[in-house]
mmCIF file of C-alpha atoms and ligand atoms in Angstrom:
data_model
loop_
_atom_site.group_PDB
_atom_site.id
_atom_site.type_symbol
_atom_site.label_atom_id
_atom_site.label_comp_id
_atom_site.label_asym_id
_atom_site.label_seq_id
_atom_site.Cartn_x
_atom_site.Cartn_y
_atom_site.Cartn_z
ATOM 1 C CA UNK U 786 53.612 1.681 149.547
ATOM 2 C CA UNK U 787 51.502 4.306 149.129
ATOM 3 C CA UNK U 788 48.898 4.616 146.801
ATOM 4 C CA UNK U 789 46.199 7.025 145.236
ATOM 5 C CA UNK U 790 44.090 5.407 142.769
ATOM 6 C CA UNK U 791 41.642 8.536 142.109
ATOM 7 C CA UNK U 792 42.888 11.420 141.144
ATOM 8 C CA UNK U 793 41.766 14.212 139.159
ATOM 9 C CA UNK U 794 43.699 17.123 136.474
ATOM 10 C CA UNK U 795 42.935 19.700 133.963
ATOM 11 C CA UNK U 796 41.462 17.233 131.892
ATOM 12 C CA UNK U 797 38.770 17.041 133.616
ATOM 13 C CA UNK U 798 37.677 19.453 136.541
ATOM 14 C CA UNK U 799 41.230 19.116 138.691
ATOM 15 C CA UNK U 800 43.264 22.220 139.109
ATOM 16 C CA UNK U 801 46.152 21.257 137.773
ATOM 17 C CA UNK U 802 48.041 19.690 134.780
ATOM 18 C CA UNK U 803 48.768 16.221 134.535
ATOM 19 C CA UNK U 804 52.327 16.995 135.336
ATOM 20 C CA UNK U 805 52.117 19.575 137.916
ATOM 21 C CA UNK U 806 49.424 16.559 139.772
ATOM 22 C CA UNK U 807 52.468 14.074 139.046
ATOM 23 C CA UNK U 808 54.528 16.680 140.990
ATOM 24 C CA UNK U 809 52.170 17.112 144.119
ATOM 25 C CA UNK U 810 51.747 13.148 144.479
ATOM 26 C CA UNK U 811 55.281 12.809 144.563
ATOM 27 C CA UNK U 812 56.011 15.281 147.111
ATOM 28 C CA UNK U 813 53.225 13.630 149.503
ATOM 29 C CA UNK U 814 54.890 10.716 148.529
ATOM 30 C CA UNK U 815 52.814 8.395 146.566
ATOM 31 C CA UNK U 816 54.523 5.142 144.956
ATOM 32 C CA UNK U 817 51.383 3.975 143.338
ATOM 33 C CA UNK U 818 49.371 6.158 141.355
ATOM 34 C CA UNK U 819 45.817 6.343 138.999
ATOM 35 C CA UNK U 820 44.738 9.517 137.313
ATOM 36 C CA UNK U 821 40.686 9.038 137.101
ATOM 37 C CA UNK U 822 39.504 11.979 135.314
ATOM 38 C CA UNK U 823 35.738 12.424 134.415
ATOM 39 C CA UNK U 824 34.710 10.889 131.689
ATOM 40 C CA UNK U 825 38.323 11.013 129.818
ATOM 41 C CA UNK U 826 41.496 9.060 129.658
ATOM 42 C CA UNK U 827 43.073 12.306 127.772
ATOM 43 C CA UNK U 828 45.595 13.489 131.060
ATOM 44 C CA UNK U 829 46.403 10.164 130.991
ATOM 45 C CA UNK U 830 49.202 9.459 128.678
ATOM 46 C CA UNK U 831 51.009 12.691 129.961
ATOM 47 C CA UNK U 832 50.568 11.457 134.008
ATOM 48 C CA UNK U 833 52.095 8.270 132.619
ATOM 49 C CA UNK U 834 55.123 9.961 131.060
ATOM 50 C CA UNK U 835 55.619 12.095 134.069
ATOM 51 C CA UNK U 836 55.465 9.207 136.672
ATOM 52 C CA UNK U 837 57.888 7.195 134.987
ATOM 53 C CA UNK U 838 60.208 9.952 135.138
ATOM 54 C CA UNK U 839 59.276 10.733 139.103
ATOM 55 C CA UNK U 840 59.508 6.714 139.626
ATOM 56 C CA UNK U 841 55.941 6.871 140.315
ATOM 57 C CA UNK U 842 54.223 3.093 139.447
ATOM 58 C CA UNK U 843 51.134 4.316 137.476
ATOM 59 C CA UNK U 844 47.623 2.838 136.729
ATOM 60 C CA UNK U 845 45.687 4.583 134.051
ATOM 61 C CA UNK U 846 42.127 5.133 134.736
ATOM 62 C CA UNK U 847 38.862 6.973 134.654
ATOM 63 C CA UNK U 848 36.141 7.935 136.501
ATOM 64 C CA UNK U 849 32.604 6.914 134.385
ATOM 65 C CA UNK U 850 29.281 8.968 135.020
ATOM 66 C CA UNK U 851 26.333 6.658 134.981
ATOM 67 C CA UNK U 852 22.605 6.534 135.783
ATOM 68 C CA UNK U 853 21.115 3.894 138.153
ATOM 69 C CA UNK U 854 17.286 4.586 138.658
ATOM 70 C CA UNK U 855 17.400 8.602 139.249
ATOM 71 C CA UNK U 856 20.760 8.531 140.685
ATOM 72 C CA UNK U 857 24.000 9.555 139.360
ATOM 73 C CA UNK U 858 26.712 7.161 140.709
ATOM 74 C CA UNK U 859 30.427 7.270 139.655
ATOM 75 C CA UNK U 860 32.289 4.169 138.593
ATOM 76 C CA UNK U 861 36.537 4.151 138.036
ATOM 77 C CA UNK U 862 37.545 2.109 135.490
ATOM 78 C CA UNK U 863 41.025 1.566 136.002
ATOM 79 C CA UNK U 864 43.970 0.014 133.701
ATOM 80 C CA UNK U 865 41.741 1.465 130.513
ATOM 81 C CA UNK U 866 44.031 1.984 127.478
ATOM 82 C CA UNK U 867 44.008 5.804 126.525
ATOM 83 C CA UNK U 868 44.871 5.058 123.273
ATOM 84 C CA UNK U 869 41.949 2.322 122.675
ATOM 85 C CA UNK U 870 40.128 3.623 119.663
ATOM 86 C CA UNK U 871 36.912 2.856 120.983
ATOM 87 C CA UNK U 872 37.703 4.247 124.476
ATOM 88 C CA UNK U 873 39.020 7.595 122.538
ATOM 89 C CA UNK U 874 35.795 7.683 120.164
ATOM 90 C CA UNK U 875 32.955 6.861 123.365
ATOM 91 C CA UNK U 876 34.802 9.727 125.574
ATOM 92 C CA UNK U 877 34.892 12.325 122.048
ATOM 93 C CA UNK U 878 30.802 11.879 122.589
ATOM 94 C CA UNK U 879 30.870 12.283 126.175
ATOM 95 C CA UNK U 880 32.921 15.507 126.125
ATOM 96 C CA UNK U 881 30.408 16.954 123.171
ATOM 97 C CA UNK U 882 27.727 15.897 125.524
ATOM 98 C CA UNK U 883 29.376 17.725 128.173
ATOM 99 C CA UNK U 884 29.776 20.761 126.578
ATOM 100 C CA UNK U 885 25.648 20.850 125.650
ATOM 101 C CA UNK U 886 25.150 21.039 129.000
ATOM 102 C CA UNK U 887 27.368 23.270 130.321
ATOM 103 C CA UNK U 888 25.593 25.475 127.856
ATOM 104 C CA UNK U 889 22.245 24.602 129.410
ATOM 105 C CA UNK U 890 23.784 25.243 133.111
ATOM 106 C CA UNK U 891 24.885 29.067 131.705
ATOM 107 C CA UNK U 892 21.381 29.980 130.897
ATOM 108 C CA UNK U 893 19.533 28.040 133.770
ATOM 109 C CA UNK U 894 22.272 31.138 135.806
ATOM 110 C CA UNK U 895 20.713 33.197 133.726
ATOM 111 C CA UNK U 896 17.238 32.484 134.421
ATOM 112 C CA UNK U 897 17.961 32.694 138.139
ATOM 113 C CA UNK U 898 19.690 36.026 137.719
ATOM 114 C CA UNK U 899 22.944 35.006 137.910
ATOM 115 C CA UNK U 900 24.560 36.626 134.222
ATOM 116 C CA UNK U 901 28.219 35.809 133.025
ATOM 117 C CA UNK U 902 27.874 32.089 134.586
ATOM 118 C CA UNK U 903 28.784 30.353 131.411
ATOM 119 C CA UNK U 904 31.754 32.863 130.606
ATOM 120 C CA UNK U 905 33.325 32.494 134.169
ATOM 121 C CA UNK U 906 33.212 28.514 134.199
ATOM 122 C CA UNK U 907 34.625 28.258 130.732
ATOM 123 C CA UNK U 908 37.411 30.302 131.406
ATOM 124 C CA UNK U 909 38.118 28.279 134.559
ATOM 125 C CA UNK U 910 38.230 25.067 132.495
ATOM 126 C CA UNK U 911 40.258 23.796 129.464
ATOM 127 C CA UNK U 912 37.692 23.661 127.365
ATOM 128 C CA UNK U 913 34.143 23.744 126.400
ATOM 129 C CA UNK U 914 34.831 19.995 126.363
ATOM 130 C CA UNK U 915 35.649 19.497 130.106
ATOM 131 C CA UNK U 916 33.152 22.086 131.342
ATOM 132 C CA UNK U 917 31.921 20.254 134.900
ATOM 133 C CA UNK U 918 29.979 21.672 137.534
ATOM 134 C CA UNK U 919 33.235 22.281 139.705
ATOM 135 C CA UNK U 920 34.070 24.809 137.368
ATOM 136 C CA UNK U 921 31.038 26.876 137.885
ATOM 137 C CA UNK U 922 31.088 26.039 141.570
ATOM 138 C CA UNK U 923 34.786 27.838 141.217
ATOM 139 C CA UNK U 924 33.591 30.774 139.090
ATOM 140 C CA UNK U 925 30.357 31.032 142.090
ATOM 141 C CA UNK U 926 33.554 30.896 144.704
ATOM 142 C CA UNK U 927 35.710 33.344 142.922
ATOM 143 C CA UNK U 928 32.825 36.084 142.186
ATOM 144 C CA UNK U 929 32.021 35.936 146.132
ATOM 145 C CA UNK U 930 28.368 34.851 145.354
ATOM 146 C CA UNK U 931 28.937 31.778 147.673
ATOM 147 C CA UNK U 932 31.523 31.354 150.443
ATOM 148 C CA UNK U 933 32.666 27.796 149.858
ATOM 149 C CA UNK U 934 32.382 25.530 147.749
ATOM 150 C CA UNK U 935 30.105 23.370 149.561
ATOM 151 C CA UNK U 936 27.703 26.380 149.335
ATOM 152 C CA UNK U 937 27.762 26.520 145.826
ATOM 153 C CA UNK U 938 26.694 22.708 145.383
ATOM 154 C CA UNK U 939 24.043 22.940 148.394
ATOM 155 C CA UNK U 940 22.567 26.150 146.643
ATOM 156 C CA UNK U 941 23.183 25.474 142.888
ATOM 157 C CA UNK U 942 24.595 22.910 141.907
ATOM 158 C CA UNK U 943 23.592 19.819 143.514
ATOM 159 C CA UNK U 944 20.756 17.522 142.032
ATOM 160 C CA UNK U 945 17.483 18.699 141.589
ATOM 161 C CA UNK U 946 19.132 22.456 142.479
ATOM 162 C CA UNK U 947 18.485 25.480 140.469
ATOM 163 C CA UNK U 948 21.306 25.745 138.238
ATOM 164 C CA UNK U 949 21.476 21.618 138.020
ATOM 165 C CA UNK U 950 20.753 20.253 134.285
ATOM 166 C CA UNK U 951 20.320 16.664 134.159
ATOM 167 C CA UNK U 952 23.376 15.151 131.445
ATOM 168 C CA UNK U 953 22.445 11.850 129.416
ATOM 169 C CA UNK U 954 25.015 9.294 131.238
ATOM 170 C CA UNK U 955 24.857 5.665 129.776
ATOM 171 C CA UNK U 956 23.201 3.417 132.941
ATOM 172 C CA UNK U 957 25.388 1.734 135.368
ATOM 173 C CA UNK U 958 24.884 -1.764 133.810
ATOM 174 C CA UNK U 959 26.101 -0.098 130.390
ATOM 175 C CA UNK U 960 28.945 1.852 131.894
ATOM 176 C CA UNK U 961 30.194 -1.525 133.720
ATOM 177 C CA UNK U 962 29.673 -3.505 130.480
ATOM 178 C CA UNK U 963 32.190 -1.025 128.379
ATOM 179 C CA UNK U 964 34.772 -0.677 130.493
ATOM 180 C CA UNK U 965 35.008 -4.723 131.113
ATOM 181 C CA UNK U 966 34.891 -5.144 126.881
ATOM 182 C CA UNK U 967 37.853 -2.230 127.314
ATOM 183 C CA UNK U 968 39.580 -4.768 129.468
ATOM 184 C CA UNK U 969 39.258 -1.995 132.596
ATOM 185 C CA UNK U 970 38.509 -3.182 135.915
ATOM 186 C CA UNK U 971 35.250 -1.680 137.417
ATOM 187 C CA UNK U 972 35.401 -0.104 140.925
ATOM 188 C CA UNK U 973 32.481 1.636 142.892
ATOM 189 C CA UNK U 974 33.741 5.284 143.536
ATOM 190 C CA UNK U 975 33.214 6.841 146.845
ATOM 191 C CA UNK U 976 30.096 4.606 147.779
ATOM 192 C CA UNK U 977 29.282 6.563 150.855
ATOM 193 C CA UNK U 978 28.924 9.869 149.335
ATOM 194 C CA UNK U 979 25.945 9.332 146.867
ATOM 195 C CA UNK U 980 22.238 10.920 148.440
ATOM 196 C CA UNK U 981 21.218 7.162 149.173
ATOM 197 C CA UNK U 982 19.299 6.057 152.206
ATOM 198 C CA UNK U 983 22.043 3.671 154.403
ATOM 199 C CA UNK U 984 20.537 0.015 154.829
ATOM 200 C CA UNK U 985 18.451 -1.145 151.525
ATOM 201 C CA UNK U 986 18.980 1.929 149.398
ATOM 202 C CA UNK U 987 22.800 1.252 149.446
ATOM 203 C CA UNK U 988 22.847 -2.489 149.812
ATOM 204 C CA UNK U 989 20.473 -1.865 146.402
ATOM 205 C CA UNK U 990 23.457 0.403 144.592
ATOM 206 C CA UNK U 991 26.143 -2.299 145.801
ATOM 207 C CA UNK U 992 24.035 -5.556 144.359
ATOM 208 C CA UNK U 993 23.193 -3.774 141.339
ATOM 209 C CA UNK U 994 27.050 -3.135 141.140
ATOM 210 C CA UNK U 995 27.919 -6.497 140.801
ATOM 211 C CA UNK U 996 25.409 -7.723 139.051
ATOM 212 C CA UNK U 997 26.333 -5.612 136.498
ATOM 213 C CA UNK U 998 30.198 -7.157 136.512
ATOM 214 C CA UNK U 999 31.699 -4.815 138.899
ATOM 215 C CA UNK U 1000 34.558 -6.090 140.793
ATOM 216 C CA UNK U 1001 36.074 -3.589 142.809
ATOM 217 C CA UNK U 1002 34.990 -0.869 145.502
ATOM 218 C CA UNK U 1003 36.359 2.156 146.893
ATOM 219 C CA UNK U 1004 36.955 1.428 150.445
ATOM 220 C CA UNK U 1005 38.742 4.737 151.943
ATOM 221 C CA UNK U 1006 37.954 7.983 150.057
ATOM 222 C CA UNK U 1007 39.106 11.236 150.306
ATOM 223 C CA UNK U 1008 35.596 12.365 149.516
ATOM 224 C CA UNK U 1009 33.777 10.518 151.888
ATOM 225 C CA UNK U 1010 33.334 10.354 155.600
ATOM 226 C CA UNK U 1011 35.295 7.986 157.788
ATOM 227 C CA UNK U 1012 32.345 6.346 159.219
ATOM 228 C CA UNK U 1013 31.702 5.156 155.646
ATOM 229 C CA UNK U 1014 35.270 4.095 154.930
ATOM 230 C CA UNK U 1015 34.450 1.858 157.950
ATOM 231 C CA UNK U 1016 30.911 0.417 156.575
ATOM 232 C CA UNK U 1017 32.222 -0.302 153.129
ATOM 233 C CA UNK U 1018 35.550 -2.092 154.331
ATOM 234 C CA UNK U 1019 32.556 -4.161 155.631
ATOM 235 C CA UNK U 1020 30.762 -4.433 152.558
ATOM 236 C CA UNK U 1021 33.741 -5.360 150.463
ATOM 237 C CA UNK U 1022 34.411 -8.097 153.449
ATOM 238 C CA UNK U 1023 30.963 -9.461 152.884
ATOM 239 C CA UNK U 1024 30.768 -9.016 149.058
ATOM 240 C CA UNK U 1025 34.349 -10.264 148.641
ATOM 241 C CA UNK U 1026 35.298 -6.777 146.353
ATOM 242 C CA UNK U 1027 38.235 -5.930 145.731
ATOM 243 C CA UNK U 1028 39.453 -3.059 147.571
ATOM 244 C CA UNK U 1029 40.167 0.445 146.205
ATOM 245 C CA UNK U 1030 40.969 3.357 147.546
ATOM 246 C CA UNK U 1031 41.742 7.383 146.498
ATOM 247 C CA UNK U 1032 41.517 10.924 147.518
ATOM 248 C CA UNK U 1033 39.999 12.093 144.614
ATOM 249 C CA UNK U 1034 41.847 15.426 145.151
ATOM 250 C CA UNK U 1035 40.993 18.148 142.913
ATOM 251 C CA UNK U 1036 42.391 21.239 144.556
ATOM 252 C CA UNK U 1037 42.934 23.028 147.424
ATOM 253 C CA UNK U 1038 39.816 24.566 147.107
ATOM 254 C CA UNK U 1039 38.333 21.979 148.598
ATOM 255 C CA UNK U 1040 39.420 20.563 152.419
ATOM 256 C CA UNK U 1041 40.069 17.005 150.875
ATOM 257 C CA UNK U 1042 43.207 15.403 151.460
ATOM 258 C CA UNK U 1043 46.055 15.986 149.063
ATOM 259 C CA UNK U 1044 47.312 12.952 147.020
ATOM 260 C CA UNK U 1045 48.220 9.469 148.927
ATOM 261 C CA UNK U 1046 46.557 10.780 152.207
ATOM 262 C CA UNK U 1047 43.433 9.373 152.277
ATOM 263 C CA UNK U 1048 43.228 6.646 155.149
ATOM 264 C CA UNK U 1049 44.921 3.220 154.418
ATOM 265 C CA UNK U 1050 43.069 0.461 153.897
ATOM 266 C CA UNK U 1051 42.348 -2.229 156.514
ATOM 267 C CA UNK U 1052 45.374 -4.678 156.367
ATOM 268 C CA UNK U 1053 42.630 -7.852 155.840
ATOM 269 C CA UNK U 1054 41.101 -6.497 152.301
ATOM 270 C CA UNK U 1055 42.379 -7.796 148.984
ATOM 271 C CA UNK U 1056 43.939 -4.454 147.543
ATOM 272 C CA UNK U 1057 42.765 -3.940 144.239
ATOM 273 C CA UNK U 1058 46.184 -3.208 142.750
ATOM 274 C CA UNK U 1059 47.008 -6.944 143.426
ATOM 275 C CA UNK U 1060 45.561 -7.440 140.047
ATOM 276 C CA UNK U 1061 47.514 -4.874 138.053
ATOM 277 C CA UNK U 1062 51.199 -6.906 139.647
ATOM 278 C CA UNK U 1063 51.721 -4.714 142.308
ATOM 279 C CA UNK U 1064 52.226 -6.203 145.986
HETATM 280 P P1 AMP J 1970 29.756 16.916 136.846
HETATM 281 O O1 AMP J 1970 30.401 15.610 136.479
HETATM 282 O O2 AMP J 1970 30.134 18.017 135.927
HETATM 283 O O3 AMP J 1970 28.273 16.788 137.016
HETATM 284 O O4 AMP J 1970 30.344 17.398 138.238
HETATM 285 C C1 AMP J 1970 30.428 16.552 139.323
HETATM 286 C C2 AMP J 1970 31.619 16.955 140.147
HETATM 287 O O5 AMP J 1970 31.276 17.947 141.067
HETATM 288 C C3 AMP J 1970 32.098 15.813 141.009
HETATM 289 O O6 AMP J 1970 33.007 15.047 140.325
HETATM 290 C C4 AMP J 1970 32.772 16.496 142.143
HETATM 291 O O7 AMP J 1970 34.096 16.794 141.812
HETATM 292 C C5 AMP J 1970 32.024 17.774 142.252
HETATM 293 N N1 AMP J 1970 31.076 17.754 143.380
HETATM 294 C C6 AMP J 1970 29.858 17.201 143.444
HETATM 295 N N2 AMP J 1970 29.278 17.461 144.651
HETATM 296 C C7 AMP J 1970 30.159 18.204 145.344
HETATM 297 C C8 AMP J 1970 30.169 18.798 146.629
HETATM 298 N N3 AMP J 1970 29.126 18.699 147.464
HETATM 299 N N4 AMP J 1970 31.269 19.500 147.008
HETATM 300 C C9 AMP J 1970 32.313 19.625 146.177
HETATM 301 N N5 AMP J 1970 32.373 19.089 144.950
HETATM 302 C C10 AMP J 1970 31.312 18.385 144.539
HETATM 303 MN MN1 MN J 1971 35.081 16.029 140.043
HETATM 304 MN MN1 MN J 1972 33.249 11.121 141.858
HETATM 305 MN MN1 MN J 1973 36.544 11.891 141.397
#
């Protein structure tokens, strides 16, 4: 089996359409799949539809922003219903939320002398809606102002940068607490990659995790570096987590893996899957 549990599309900042991401999974080969956008569940009926017909097992998700203390940490929720009332109603006030800031992020461009920034992300996205700093980091790319995208997060985008604008995320303890009510099980995304000191800092993020309800934890990411795969198949050992993992592949803009080929997890963990009926 071979499974990607975080995935992005157009729904959120991923290139492509839930479809054409359904497409690229299968031809790496995926069996298991979870679409995770930001903040939405709205690629996910369409994913669904086209996995079925690819023969494609498929786990709706999302991936939540939340606060804990000054840091923005990401948390998949997956099996949420799309077509939950509630779930469709919270992520309508996210996406105006969203599109506030990206707003805000076009003029603080502007202020820094960088005109047009607003314009160029939006037409890069699907909508005012889904506006995410990925889009402006593509519209920095495209325009030649940076050279990569990692340049356009270490010199704009990136917290505390000059273009950054803070968004009003629910905390981690409230994030945890809807998607549980929802009936979605909570997974720590990417643990490695958040700006945390290693020792305390993270142990902090991980107990805090739990003792909000969490339950799950990405053990191999795409978007993190194998030495942390290696340190958080330890923490999920200790902490008895479930295990998760995903390449959380947007493009090919960035040098992430493509869909499904992320590293495996260890053979000892408790996949996370288990729970949805899958072996
Ligand atoms: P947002 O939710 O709009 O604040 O945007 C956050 C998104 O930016 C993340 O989901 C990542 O996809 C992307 N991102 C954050 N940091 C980096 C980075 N250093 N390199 C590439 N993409 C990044
Ligand atoms: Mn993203
Ligand atoms: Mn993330
Ligand atoms: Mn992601």
């Amino acid at each position: 089996m071979k499974v990607d549990l975080h995935t992005h599309t157009n729904a959120s900042d991923g290139a492509l359409t839930p479809e054409a991401l359904v497409g690229l999974a299968r031809e790496s080969g995926v069996t298991l799949l979870s679409v995770t956008d930001h903040d939405t569940a709205a690629g996910c009926l369409r994913a669904q539809k086209a996995a079925k017909e690819a023969g494609i097992a498929f786990i709706p998700g999302v991936e939540l922003s939340v606060r804990w203390g000054g840091t923005v940490l990401h948390v998949v929720g997956l099996g949420i219903d799309p077509e939950d009332p509630v779930v469709v109603e919270r992520f309508r006030e996210t996406a105006r939320l969203r599109a506030e800031r990206g707003v805000k992020m076009g003029e603080a461009f502007e202020r820094i002398g960088l005109a047009g920034a607003y314009e160029g992300a939006l037409a890069r996205a699907d909508s005012p809606q889904t506006l995410s700093r990925t889009h402006f980091a593509a519209w920095l790319l495209e325009t030649g102002v940076v050279k990569n995208q990692q340049q356009a997060f270490d010199r704009y985008l990136r917290e505390g940068g000059p273009a950054y604008v803070e968004a009003p995320w629910p905390s981690l303890e409230e994030g945890v607490r809807f998607l549980l009510d929802r009936g979605a099980l909570p997974v720590l995304a990417h643990p490695g990659r958040y700006r945390l000191r290693p020792g305390w800092e993270a142990d902090a993020m991980v107990d805090a995790f739990v003792a909000a309800g969490g339950r799950g934890i990405e053990v191999t990411s795409g978007s993190q570096s194998e030495e942390a795969n290696v340190r958080y198949a330890q923490v999920a050992r200790d902490r008895k987590l479930l295990a998760s993992t995903g390449s959380d592949w947007h493009s090919d803009r960035s040098p992430r893996p493509r869909p499904g080929c992320q590293p495996p997890l260890p053979a000892d963990l408790t996949p996370v899957w288990t729970l949805f009926g899958y072996a």
